[in-house]
mmCIF file of C-alpha atoms and ligand atoms in Angstrom:
data_model
loop_
_atom_site.group_PDB
_atom_site.id
_atom_site.type_symbol
_atom_site.label_atom_id
_atom_site.label_comp_id
_atom_site.label_asym_id
_atom_site.label_seq_id
_atom_site.Cartn_x
_atom_site.Cartn_y
_atom_site.Cartn_z
ATOM 1 C CA MET R 16 21.053 -77.351 -35.428
ATOM 2 C CA LYS R 17 18.619 -77.197 -32.527
ATOM 3 C CA ILE R 18 15.054 -78.417 -32.970
ATOM 4 C CA ASP R 19 12.243 -77.567 -30.577
ATOM 5 C CA VAL R 20 8.483 -78.121 -30.693
ATOM 6 C CA LEU R 21 5.802 -75.898 -29.193
ATOM 7 C CA PRO R 22 2.834 -78.195 -28.559
ATOM 8 C CA VAL R 23 0.418 -75.246 -28.668
ATOM 9 C CA PHE R 24 0.930 -71.883 -30.354
ATOM 10 C CA GLY R 25 1.155 -68.595 -28.502
ATOM 11 C CA LYS R 26 3.760 -69.502 -25.890
ATOM 12 C CA GLN R 27 6.861 -68.575 -27.873
ATOM 13 C CA THR R 28 9.181 -65.729 -26.935
ATOM 14 C CA ASP R 29 10.417 -63.164 -29.473
ATOM 15 C CA SER R 30 13.958 -64.559 -29.222
ATOM 16 C CA GLN R 31 12.692 -68.039 -30.199
ATOM 17 C CA LEU R 32 11.542 -66.555 -33.525
ATOM 18 C CA GLN R 33 14.863 -64.908 -34.424
ATOM 19 C CA ASP R 34 17.402 -66.719 -36.621
ATOM 20 C CA THR R 35 14.957 -69.605 -36.641
ATOM 21 C CA THR R 36 12.979 -71.395 -39.302
ATOM 22 C CA VAL R 37 9.473 -71.831 -37.926
ATOM 23 C CA ILE R 38 7.306 -74.661 -39.240
ATOM 24 C CA VAL R 39 3.597 -74.319 -38.453
ATOM 25 C CA VAL R 40 1.678 -77.589 -38.233
ATOM 26 C CA ASP R 41 -2.089 -78.026 -38.151
ATOM 27 C CA VAL R 42 -2.227 -81.411 -39.822
ATOM 28 C CA LEU R 43 -5.987 -81.787 -39.174
ATOM 29 C CA ARG R 44 -6.689 -79.842 -41.237
ATOM 30 C CA ALA R 45 -5.692 -76.216 -41.840
ATOM 31 C CA THR R 46 -2.091 -76.571 -43.022
ATOM 32 C CA THR R 47 -3.017 -79.624 -45.125
ATOM 33 C CA SER R 48 -5.839 -77.626 -46.745
ATOM 34 C CA ILE R 49 -3.543 -74.661 -47.439
ATOM 35 C CA ILE R 50 -0.923 -76.923 -49.063
ATOM 36 C CA SER R 51 -3.780 -78.404 -51.111
ATOM 37 C CA ALA R 52 -4.995 -74.941 -52.163
ATOM 38 C CA LEU R 53 -1.566 -74.156 -53.625
ATOM 39 C CA ASN R 54 -1.563 -77.554 -55.347
ATOM 40 C CA GLY R 55 -5.064 -76.797 -56.632
ATOM 41 C CA GLY R 56 -3.801 -73.722 -58.440
ATOM 42 C CA ALA R 57 -4.546 -70.932 -55.981
ATOM 43 C CA VAL R 58 -2.411 -67.843 -56.630
ATOM 44 C CA LYS R 59 -1.988 -67.295 -52.914
ATOM 45 C CA VAL R 60 -3.655 -67.932 -49.581
ATOM 46 C CA VAL R 61 -4.441 -65.217 -47.060
ATOM 47 C CA PRO R 62 -5.107 -66.560 -43.552
ATOM 48 C CA THR R 63 -7.186 -64.501 -41.129
ATOM 49 C CA VAL R 64 -7.860 -65.186 -37.469
ATOM 50 C CA ASP R 65 -11.240 -63.513 -37.531
ATOM 51 C CA ALA R 66 -13.961 -64.706 -39.927
ATOM 52 C CA GLY R 67 -15.273 -61.127 -40.234
ATOM 53 C CA ASP R 68 -11.856 -59.969 -41.473
ATOM 54 C CA ALA R 69 -11.987 -62.708 -44.118
ATOM 55 C CA VAL R 70 -15.396 -61.486 -45.308
ATOM 56 C CA ALA R 71 -14.234 -57.857 -45.396
ATOM 57 C CA LEU R 72 -11.136 -58.747 -47.428
ATOM 58 C CA ALA R 73 -13.235 -60.822 -49.840
ATOM 59 C CA ALA R 74 -15.599 -57.888 -50.320
ATOM 60 C CA ARG R 75 -12.634 -55.637 -51.158
ATOM 61 C CA LEU R 76 -11.134 -58.095 -53.666
ATOM 62 C CA GLY R 77 -14.419 -59.122 -55.284
ATOM 63 C CA ALA R 78 -15.838 -62.557 -56.080
ATOM 64 C CA ARG R 79 -13.901 -62.954 -59.358
ATOM 65 C CA GLU R 80 -10.573 -62.612 -57.544
ATOM 66 C CA CYS R 81 -11.042 -64.698 -54.421
ATOM 67 C CA VAL R 82 -12.773 -67.539 -52.656
ATOM 68 C CA LEU R 83 -13.636 -67.750 -48.961
ATOM 69 C CA GLY R 84 -12.950 -70.878 -46.920
ATOM 70 C CA GLY R 85 -12.820 -71.955 -43.334
ATOM 71 C CA GLU R 86 -14.461 -73.606 -40.373
ATOM 72 C CA ARG R 87 -15.435 -73.245 -36.779
ATOM 73 C CA GLY R 88 -15.609 -76.438 -34.727
ATOM 74 C CA GLY R 89 -14.890 -78.367 -37.937
ATOM 75 C CA VAL R 90 -18.025 -77.045 -39.672
ATOM 76 C CA LYS R 91 -17.938 -74.751 -42.728
ATOM 77 C CA ILE R 92 -18.557 -71.121 -41.792
ATOM 78 C CA ALA R 93 -22.029 -69.995 -42.886
ATOM 79 C CA GLY R 94 -21.850 -68.048 -46.152
ATOM 80 C CA PHE R 95 -18.338 -69.302 -47.000
ATOM 81 C CA GLU R 96 -17.886 -71.241 -50.221
ATOM 82 C CA LEU R 97 -15.427 -73.825 -48.894
ATOM 83 C CA GLY R 98 -15.014 -75.591 -45.555
ATOM 84 C CA ASN R 99 -11.737 -77.030 -44.290
ATOM 85 C CA SER R 100 -11.566 -80.295 -46.230
ATOM 86 C CA PRO R 101 -8.332 -80.544 -48.243
ATOM 87 C CA GLU R 102 -10.405 -81.928 -51.127
ATOM 88 C CA ASP R 103 -12.326 -78.636 -51.310
ATOM 89 C CA TYR R 104 -9.052 -76.889 -52.097
ATOM 90 C CA LEU R 105 -7.993 -79.265 -54.846
ATOM 91 C CA SER R 106 -11.090 -78.301 -56.789
ATOM 92 C CA ARG R 107 -11.600 -75.828 -59.642
ATOM 93 C CA ALA R 108 -13.023 -73.387 -57.109
ATOM 94 C CA VAL R 109 -9.530 -72.180 -56.122
ATOM 95 C CA ARG R 110 -7.789 -72.128 -59.511
ATOM 96 C CA ASN R 111 -6.171 -68.735 -60.259
ATOM 97 C CA LYS R 112 -7.807 -67.248 -57.172
ATOM 98 C CA THR R 113 -6.735 -65.838 -53.846
ATOM 99 C CA VAL R 114 -7.982 -68.154 -51.126
ATOM 100 C CA ILE R 115 -8.970 -66.340 -47.936
ATOM 101 C CA ILE R 116 -9.144 -68.825 -45.078
ATOM 102 C CA SER R 117 -10.085 -68.586 -41.415
ATOM 103 C CA THR R 118 -9.968 -71.630 -39.123
ATOM 104 C CA THR R 119 -10.435 -72.273 -35.418
ATOM 105 C CA ASN R 120 -6.777 -72.820 -34.493
ATOM 106 C CA GLY R 121 -4.579 -73.049 -37.584
ATOM 107 C CA THR R 122 -4.810 -69.466 -38.788
ATOM 108 C CA GLY R 123 -4.243 -68.250 -35.222
ATOM 109 C CA ALA R 124 -1.059 -70.325 -35.063
ATOM 110 C CA LEU R 125 0.181 -68.677 -38.257
ATOM 111 C CA TYR R 126 -0.619 -65.190 -37.004
ATOM 112 C CA SER R 127 1.209 -65.852 -33.728
ATOM 113 C CA VAL R 128 4.545 -66.360 -35.541
ATOM 114 C CA ARG R 129 4.169 -63.644 -38.195
ATOM 115 C CA SER R 130 7.311 -61.829 -36.932
ATOM 116 C CA ALA R 131 9.588 -64.868 -37.403
ATOM 117 C CA ASP R 132 12.430 -64.700 -39.939
ATOM 118 C CA LYS R 133 10.954 -67.541 -41.969
ATOM 119 C CA VAL R 134 7.657 -69.406 -41.594
ATOM 120 C CA LEU R 135 6.943 -72.625 -43.501
ATOM 121 C CA LEU R 136 3.751 -74.688 -43.347
ATOM 122 C CA ALA R 137 3.716 -78.453 -43.037
ATOM 123 C CA GLY R 138 1.559 -81.501 -42.612
ATOM 124 C CA MET R 139 2.199 -85.201 -43.095
ATOM 125 C CA ILE R 140 1.612 -84.787 -46.826
ATOM 126 C CA ASN R 141 4.739 -82.624 -47.280
ATOM 127 C CA ARG R 142 6.749 -83.571 -44.199
ATOM 128 C CA THR R 143 9.924 -84.541 -46.077
ATOM 129 C CA ALA R 144 9.846 -81.533 -48.415
ATOM 130 C CA ALA R 145 9.294 -79.170 -45.478
ATOM 131 C CA ALA R 146 12.061 -80.865 -43.471
ATOM 132 C CA LYS R 147 14.459 -80.548 -46.411
ATOM 133 C CA ALA R 148 13.652 -76.850 -46.912
ATOM 134 C CA ALA R 149 14.133 -76.118 -43.218
ATOM 135 C CA ALA R 150 17.314 -78.183 -42.861
ATOM 136 C CA CYS R 151 18.856 -76.529 -45.915
ATOM 137 C CA ASP R 152 18.347 -73.099 -44.306
ATOM 138 C CA GLY R 153 20.796 -74.206 -41.625
ATOM 139 C CA ASN R 154 18.985 -72.236 -38.888
ATOM 140 C CA ASP R 155 17.531 -73.736 -35.748
ATOM 141 C CA ILE R 156 14.022 -75.115 -36.267
ATOM 142 C CA LEU R 157 10.957 -74.386 -34.157
ATOM 143 C CA ILE R 158 7.886 -76.457 -34.983
ATOM 144 C CA VAL R 159 4.775 -74.638 -33.781
ATOM 145 C CA CYS R 160 1.697 -76.820 -33.415
ATOM 146 C CA ALA R 161 -1.803 -75.385 -33.672
ATOM 147 C CA GLY R 162 -3.260 -77.785 -31.110
ATOM 148 C CA THR R 163 -6.980 -77.822 -30.437
ATOM 149 C CA ASP R 164 -8.575 -75.018 -28.459
ATOM 150 C CA GLY R 165 -5.413 -74.319 -26.483
ATOM 151 C CA GLN R 166 -4.609 -77.987 -25.816
ATOM 152 C CA PRO R 167 -1.869 -80.092 -27.405
ATOM 153 C CA SER R 168 -3.181 -82.423 -30.097
ATOM 154 C CA ALA R 169 -1.539 -85.805 -30.724
ATOM 155 C CA ASP R 170 -2.037 -85.471 -34.491
ATOM 156 C CA ASP R 171 0.110 -82.318 -34.605
ATOM 157 C CA LEU R 172 2.741 -83.745 -32.233
ATOM 158 C CA CYS R 173 3.045 -86.891 -34.359
ATOM 159 C CA THR R 174 3.470 -84.750 -37.485
ATOM 160 C CA ALA R 175 6.151 -82.689 -35.744
ATOM 161 C CA GLY R 176 7.927 -85.994 -35.038
ATOM 162 C CA ALA R 177 7.572 -87.026 -38.681
ATOM 163 C CA ILE R 178 9.241 -83.777 -39.765
ATOM 164 C CA ILE R 179 12.097 -84.259 -37.275
ATOM 165 C CA ASP R 180 12.561 -87.824 -38.522
ATOM 166 C CA ALA R 181 12.885 -86.450 -42.078
ATOM 167 C CA VAL R 182 15.320 -83.669 -41.053
ATOM 168 C CA ARG R 183 17.780 -86.465 -40.183
ATOM 169 C CA CYS R 184 18.109 -87.169 -43.934
ATOM 170 C CA TYR R 185 19.419 -83.647 -44.560
ATOM 171 C CA ALA R 186 21.292 -82.629 -41.399
ATOM 172 C CA ASP R 187 23.523 -84.342 -38.871
ATOM 173 C CA LEU R 188 21.744 -83.983 -35.565
ATOM 174 C CA LEU R 189 24.028 -84.129 -32.553
ATOM 175 C CA PRO R 190 23.190 -85.335 -29.062
ATOM 176 C CA GLY R 191 21.455 -82.414 -27.360
ATOM 177 C CA ASP R 192 20.129 -80.887 -30.586
ATOM 178 C CA LEU R 193 16.574 -82.054 -29.893
ATOM 179 C CA SER R 194 14.580 -80.556 -27.017
ATOM 180 C CA ASP R 195 12.752 -83.002 -24.764
ATOM 181 C CA MET R 196 9.501 -82.126 -26.567
ATOM 182 C CA ALA R 197 11.151 -82.834 -29.927
ATOM 183 C CA ILE R 198 12.345 -86.236 -28.634
ATOM 184 C CA LEU R 199 8.828 -87.062 -27.400
ATOM 185 C CA CYS R 200 7.309 -86.078 -30.762
ATOM 186 C CA GLU R 201 9.761 -88.211 -32.695
ATOM 187 C CA THR R 202 9.035 -91.152 -30.395
ATOM 188 C CA LEU R 203 5.290 -90.658 -30.906
ATOM 189 C CA TYR R 204 5.802 -90.615 -34.684
ATOM 190 C CA ARG R 205 7.813 -93.854 -34.582
ATOM 191 C CA ASN R 206 5.150 -95.502 -32.433
ATOM 192 C CA TRP R 207 2.411 -94.348 -34.834
ATOM 193 C CA LYS R 208 4.424 -95.587 -37.817
ATOM 194 C CA ASP R 209 4.989 -99.053 -36.357
ATOM 195 C CA GLY R 210 1.329 -99.331 -35.352
ATOM 196 C CA SER R 211 1.845 -99.258 -31.601
ATOM 197 C CA PHE R 212 0.134 -95.855 -31.208
ATOM 198 C CA ASP R 213 -3.494 -95.674 -32.325
ATOM 199 C CA MET R 214 -4.215 -92.138 -33.510
ATOM 200 C CA ALA R 215 -7.880 -93.027 -34.010
ATOM 201 C CA ARG R 216 -8.550 -92.798 -30.269
ATOM 202 C CA THR R 217 -7.223 -89.257 -29.914
ATOM 203 C CA PHE R 218 -9.604 -86.308 -29.484
ATOM 204 C CA HIS R 219 -9.439 -84.242 -32.674
ATOM 205 C CA TYR R 220 -8.878 -87.218 -34.973
ATOM 206 C CA SER R 221 -11.845 -89.151 -33.565
ATOM 207 C CA ARG R 222 -14.054 -86.046 -33.538
ATOM 208 C CA LEU R 223 -13.428 -85.449 -37.246
ATOM 209 C CA SER R 224 -14.146 -89.126 -37.970
ATOM 210 C CA ALA R 225 -17.398 -88.926 -36.007
ATOM 211 C CA MET R 226 -18.362 -85.844 -38.056
ATOM 212 C CA GLY R 227 -17.971 -87.889 -41.263
ATOM 213 C CA PHE R 228 -14.536 -86.580 -42.274
ATOM 214 C CA ASP R 229 -12.818 -89.987 -42.538
ATOM 215 C CA ARG R 230 -11.584 -89.233 -46.048
ATOM 216 C CA ASP R 231 -9.990 -85.994 -44.834
ATOM 217 C CA VAL R 232 -8.243 -87.740 -41.982
ATOM 218 C CA GLU R 233 -6.883 -90.421 -44.292
ATOM 219 C CA PHE R 234 -5.689 -87.808 -46.790
ATOM 220 C CA CYS R 235 -4.077 -85.691 -44.064
ATOM 221 C CA PHE R 236 -2.218 -88.709 -42.663
ATOM 222 C CA THR R 237 -0.759 -89.945 -45.945
ATOM 223 C CA PRO R 238 2.937 -89.019 -45.694
ATOM 224 C CA ASP R 239 4.859 -87.385 -48.513
ATOM 225 C CA SER R 240 2.180 -87.164 -51.185
ATOM 226 C CA THR R 241 3.476 -83.742 -52.293
ATOM 227 C CA ASP R 242 6.665 -81.661 -52.469
ATOM 228 C CA THR R 243 4.860 -78.348 -52.094
ATOM 229 C CA VAL R 244 6.144 -76.237 -49.229
ATOM 230 C CA PRO R 245 4.175 -73.077 -48.463
ATOM 231 C CA VAL R 246 5.897 -70.025 -46.995
ATOM 232 C CA TYR R 247 4.046 -67.352 -44.991
ATOM 233 C CA ARG R 248 5.416 -63.860 -45.503
ATOM 234 C CA ASP R 249 3.851 -60.416 -45.034
ATOM 235 C CA GLY R 250 0.477 -61.954 -44.266
ATOM 236 C CA VAL R 251 0.345 -64.029 -47.443
ATOM 237 C CA ILE R 252 1.096 -67.700 -48.181
ATOM 238 C CA ILE R 253 2.684 -68.740 -51.462
ATOM 239 C CA LYS R 254 4.714 -71.720 -52.699
ATOM 240 C CA LEU R 255 8.351 -71.692 -51.592
ATOM 241 C CA ASN R 256 9.386 -74.014 -54.420
HETATM 242 C C1 MLT N 305 -8.304 -75.680 -36.964
HETATM 243 O O1 MLT N 305 -7.775 -74.683 -37.500
HETATM 244 O O2 MLT N 305 -8.661 -75.699 -35.787
HETATM 245 C C2 MLT N 305 -8.502 -76.978 -37.710
HETATM 246 O O3 MLT N 305 -7.937 -76.988 -38.930
HETATM 247 C C3 MLT N 305 -9.862 -77.561 -37.452
HETATM 248 C C4 MLT N 305 -10.398 -78.505 -38.498
HETATM 249 O O4 MLT N 305 -10.059 -79.684 -38.512
HETATM 250 O O5 MLT N 305 -11.190 -78.103 -39.326
#
């Protein structure tokens, strides 16, 4: 089983998406919020790249059916009910509703891999469950990171490494199975875990902290707090398990 990591979405070739299980990671905070929405009782989540498309879909479905969430630059989109804090999505606001979400990078990352055979979503909070689901498929794995505004983001790379570390519990990885990027991500994860890499000084993490989102960051970086694995199929995200 080969494992590769794309540090930023949008650079994959069509052949990389065939016979592959793709795992999209935007640990801070889109994929963590979407996992939380499903845990909060949302029926499904519909990601849109464009905020206007989210508003149009919400108007079609009606306020009783759906709730609008998302951010730009970390800040809740004007007129939307929810921002991009995972806590928002664990609230009663999402229960039995369709969540329509649009975020700066995360929903774009999802859209970029929509033609893949299988697309799972992961963060630190479900890294082992996502790794197990992907490893049990038996296909090669491509972890696609959202990054931040077209740049790699250490938080996503570390989470990719955490997933790879967990895959080892479910699959025998042979020498040469990991790409160089996958090896670097796993090394970053191990350094973060043993305290020798300080995530707090990295760009997106420190920006969210400075904006007052310390609780979000702590929640997003708590490994294995849930077994929920979302799957993205035909434009819609539901629970795999
Ligand atoms: C994104 O999609 O860019 C992020 O989830 C940004 C954020 O932390 O809100």
